[in-house]
Amino acid sequence: DIVMTQTPVSLSVTPGQPASISCKSSQSLLHGDGRTYLCWYLQKPGQPPQLLIYEVSNRFSGVPDRFSGSGSGTDFTLKISRVEAEDVGIYYCMHSVQHPWTFGQGTKVDIE
Amino acid sequence: EVQLLESGGSLVQPGGSVRLSCAAAGFTLGNYAMNWVRQAPGKAPEWVSYISTSGGNTDYADSVKGRFTISRDNSKNTLYLQMNSLRVEDTAIYYCAKKYYYYMDVWGKGTTVTVSS
């Protein structure tokens, strides 16, 4: 199974400041079709995960442009350009290049 | 509005069985592959099972293989998860999630399964 490792475990951010989360996979997430299957979810308290980014850098419908994703192969990053109060929650990376799809352990983001 | 609504979660003893359901609304379930994902208290989500649009292709996490069975009834717009030989470590919120290309774009609110004596 592919192991997903996120850092940091937690992050406290001042509103309006940037934030960055790293995700590393134990194997390349480049699929044979040429696409890289890494996505990011945000789970707000008491809610299911909600999709933010798919295929490394594509924002899902309705996701604000302050969220951006980058990376390739085994190293990926989620950046929030200016954190807002509504961005608090736990962020998970997840690969979907092969079964079993696996998630990182999560990065908890709160507001200072 | 596209929605998924899980039901069937309960408190069950170790070794017992539970059948979860996931009703789709606002879209035709039969047009999409589906997944079950679970989340134990304080833990990251864990992918559990996958089923193709027709139901002819399924897959499972090693942790549930041989004990859980995913199925679907497209005429009823409903997905199922039959869970047998339950263990304490199966305690979790169980979510159904719609597969779109290589990701899960719509999730239900979840149903809670607690395995305890």
Coordinates of C-alpha atoms in Angstrom, one line a residue:
Chain A
D1 CA 0.0 0.0 0.0
I2 CA 1.1 3.6 -0.7
V3 CA 1.8 5.5 2.5
M4 CA 0.9 9.2 2.6
T5 CA 2.8 11.4 5.1
Q6 CA 1.8 14.9 5.9
T7 CA 3.6 17.7 7.7
P8 CA 3.1 19.5 9.9
V9 CA 0.6 17.7 12.1
S10 CA -0.9 21.0 13.2
L11 CA -0.7 24.6 12.1
S12 CA -1.9 27.8 13.8
V13 CA -2.2 30.7 11.5
T14 CA -3.1 34.4 11.8
P15 CA -6.0 35.5 9.5
G16 CA -4.7 36.9 6.3
Q17 CA -1.4 35.1 6.5
P18 CA -0.3 32.2 4.2
A19 CA -0.2 28.5 5.1
S20 CA 1.4 25.5 3.5
I21 CA 1.0 21.8 4.0
S22 CA 3.3 19.1 2.7
C23 CA 2.3 15.6 1.6
K24 CA 4.8 12.9 0.6
S25 CA 3.9 9.5 -0.9
S26 CA 5.9 6.3 -0.5
Q27 CA 5.6 5.7 -4.3
S28 CA 5.1 7.9 -7.3
L29 CA 1.5 8.9 -7.9
L30 CA 2.0 9.2 -11.7
H31 CA -0.5 6.9 -13.4
G32 CA 0.2 5.1 -16.6
D33 CA -2.2 7.5 -18.3
G34 CA 0.1 10.3 -17.6
R35 CA -2.0 11.9 -14.9
T36 CA -1.0 12.3 -11.2
Y37 CA -3.8 11.2 -8.8
L38 CA -3.3 13.3 -5.7
C39 CA -6.1 15.2 -4.1
W40 CA -6.7 17.4 -1.0
Y41 CA -9.7 17.3 1.3
L42 CA -10.8 19.6 4.1
Q43 CA -12.8 18.2 6.9
K44 CA -14.6 20.8 9.0
P45 CA -15.8 19.8 12.5
G46 CA -18.7 17.4 12.4
Q47 CA -18.8 17.2 8.6
P48 CA -17.6 14.8 6.0
P49 CA -14.4 15.6 4.0
Q50 CA -15.0 18.1 1.2
L51 CA -12.9 18.0 -2.0
L52 CA -10.6 21.0 -2.5
I53 CA -8.0 20.0 -5.1
Y54 CA -7.8 17.0 -7.6
E55 CA -5.0 15.8 -9.8
V56 CA -2.5 17.8 -7.8
S57 CA -3.5 21.3 -8.8
N58 CA -7.1 21.5 -10.1
R59 CA -9.5 23.4 -7.8
F60 CA -12.8 21.6 -7.4
S61 CA -16.0 23.5 -8.2
G62 CA -16.7 26.4 -5.8
V63 CA -13.3 26.3 -4.1
P64 CA -11.8 29.7 -3.6
D65 CA -8.7 30.6 -5.6
R66 CA -6.7 31.3 -2.4
F67 CA -6.3 27.4 -2.3
S68 CA -3.6 26.1 -4.7
G69 CA -1.9 22.7 -5.1
S70 CA 1.4 21.8 -6.6
G71 CA 4.0 19.0 -6.8
S72 CA 4.8 15.9 -8.8
G73 CA 5.9 12.3 -8.3
T74 CA 6.0 11.8 -4.6
D75 CA 6.1 15.4 -3.2
F76 CA 3.1 17.7 -3.0
T77 CA 2.0 20.9 -1.4
L78 CA -1.2 22.6 -0.6
K79 CA -1.0 26.4 -0.1
I80 CA -3.6 28.8 1.3
S81 CA -2.5 32.3 0.2
R82 CA -4.5 34.2 2.9
V83 CA -6.1 32.1 5.6
E84 CA -9.7 32.9 6.6
A85 CA -11.6 31.9 9.7
E86 CA -13.7 29.5 7.6
D87 CA -10.6 27.5 6.6
V88 CA -10.2 25.9 10.0
G89 CA -10.4 22.1 10.1
I90 CA -8.3 19.1 9.2
Y91 CA -6.7 18.8 5.8
Y92 CA -6.0 15.4 4.2
C93 CA -4.1 14.5 1.1
M94 CA -5.2 11.3 -0.6
H95 CA -3.9 9.3 -3.5
S96 CA -6.1 7.4 -6.0
V97 CA -3.6 6.0 -8.4
Q98 CA -4.4 2.4 -7.3
H99 CA -6.5 0.5 -4.7
P100 CA -6.3 0.9 -1.8
W101 CA -6.7 4.7 -2.0
T102 CA -5.0 6.0 1.2
F103 CA -5.1 9.2 3.1
G104 CA -2.4 11.2 5.0
Q105 CA -2.8 11.4 8.7
G106 CA -4.1 14.9 8.5
T107 CA -3.0 18.5 9.3
K108 CA -5.1 20.4 11.7
V109 CA -5.3 24.1 10.9
D110 CA -6.6 26.6 13.4
I111 CA -6.7 30.4 13.7
E112 CA -4.4 32.2 16.2
Chain B
E1 CA -29.2 19.1 -5.3
V2 CA -26.8 16.1 -5.4
Q3 CA -27.0 14.3 -2.1
L4 CA -26.1 11.0 -0.4
L5 CA -27.8 9.8 2.7
E6 CA -26.5 6.8 4.7
S7 CA -28.5 4.8 7.2
G8 CA -28.3 1.6 9.1
G9 CA -25.6 2.3 11.6
S10 CA -26.1 0.9 15.1
L11 CA -24.5 -0.6 18.2
V12 CA -23.6 -4.2 17.6
Q13 CA -21.7 -6.9 19.5
P14 CA -18.4 -8.3 18.3
G15 CA -19.1 -11.0 15.7
G16 CA -22.4 -9.4 14.8
S17 CA -23.6 -8.1 11.4
V18 CA -25.0 -4.8 10.1
R19 CA -26.2 -3.7 6.7
L20 CA -25.6 -0.1 5.7
S21 CA -27.6 1.7 3.0
C22 CA -26.8 4.8 1.0
A23 CA -29.6 6.5 -0.9
A24 CA -28.7 8.9 -3.7
A25 CA -30.7 12.0 -4.6
G26 CA -30.4 14.5 -7.3
F27 CA -28.5 12.2 -9.7
T28 CA -28.7 8.7 -11.2
L29 CA -26.6 6.4 -9.0
G30 CA -26.2 3.9 -11.9
N31 CA -24.1 6.4 -13.8
Y32 CA -21.3 6.4 -11.2
A33 CA -19.0 4.1 -9.4
M34 CA -19.2 4.4 -5.7
N35 CA -17.1 3.9 -2.6
W36 CA -17.4 3.4 1.1
V37 CA -15.0 5.2 3.4
R38 CA -14.8 5.0 7.2
Q39 CA -13.4 7.1 9.9
A40 CA -12.6 5.9 13.3
P41 CA -12.8 8.4 16.2
G42 CA -9.9 10.9 15.9
K43 CA -8.3 9.1 12.9
A44 CA -7.9 9.9 9.2
P45 CA -10.5 8.5 6.8
E46 CA -9.9 5.0 5.5
W47 CA -11.1 3.7 2.1
V48 CA -13.1 0.5 2.6
S49 CA -14.7 -0.6 -0.7
Y50 CA -15.4 0.2 -4.3
I51 CA -18.1 -0.9 -6.7
S52 CA -18.4 -0.2 -10.5
T53 CA -21.4 1.3 -12.1
S54 CA -22.9 -2.1 -12.9
G55 CA -21.8 -3.8 -9.8
G56 CA -19.7 -6.3 -11.7
N57 CA -16.4 -5.1 -10.3
T58 CA -15.7 -4.6 -6.6
D59 CA -12.7 -4.2 -4.4
Y60 CA -12.0 -4.1 -0.7
A61 CA -9.4 -2.9 1.8
D62 CA -7.5 -5.9 3.2
S63 CA -8.8 -5.0 6.7
V64 CA -12.4 -5.9 5.6
K65 CA -11.9 -8.4 2.8
G66 CA -13.9 -11.6 3.3
R67 CA -16.1 -9.9 5.9
F68 CA -17.7 -7.0 4.1
T69 CA -19.7 -7.0 0.8
I70 CA -20.5 -4.0 -1.3
S71 CA -23.5 -4.1 -3.6
R72 CA -25.9 -1.7 -5.3
D73 CA -29.5 -1.6 -6.6
N74 CA -29.5 1.0 -9.4
S75 CA -33.3 0.7 -9.8
K76 CA -33.6 1.9 -6.2
N77 CA -30.8 4.4 -6.5
T78 CA -29.2 2.8 -3.4
L79 CA -25.8 1.5 -2.4
Y80 CA -25.2 -1.1 0.3
L81 CA -22.5 -2.4 2.6
Q82 CA -23.1 -5.7 4.3
M83 CA -20.8 -6.0 7.3
N84 CA -20.3 -9.4 8.9
S85 CA -18.0 -10.8 11.7
L86 CA -17.7 -7.3 13.1
R87 CA -14.7 -6.4 15.3
V88 CA -14.1 -3.6 17.8
E89 CA -11.7 -2.0 15.3
D90 CA -14.6 -1.6 12.8
T91 CA -16.1 1.1 15.0
A92 CA -16.3 4.2 12.9
I93 CA -18.4 6.7 10.9
Y94 CA -19.1 5.1 7.6
Y95 CA -19.5 7.4 4.6
C96 CA -20.6 6.6 1.1
A97 CA -18.9 8.7 -1.6
K98 CA -19.5 9.2 -5.3
K99 CA -16.6 8.5 -7.5
Y100 CA -15.9 11.0 -10.3
Y101 CA -12.9 10.2 -12.5
Y102 CA -10.2 9.4 -9.9
Y103 CA -11.6 11.1 -6.9
M104 CA -14.6 11.3 -4.6
D105 CA -16.6 14.5 -5.1
V106 CA -19.8 14.0 -3.1
W107 CA -19.9 12.4 0.3
G108 CA -22.8 11.6 2.6
K109 CA -23.0 12.8 6.2
G110 CA -22.2 9.3 7.4
T111 CA -23.7 6.7 9.7
T112 CA -22.1 5.5 12.9
V113 CA -21.3 1.8 13.6
T114 CA -20.2 1.0 17.1
V115 CA -18.9 -2.5 17.8
S116 CA -18.8 -3.2 21.6
S117 CA -19.9 -5.8 24.1

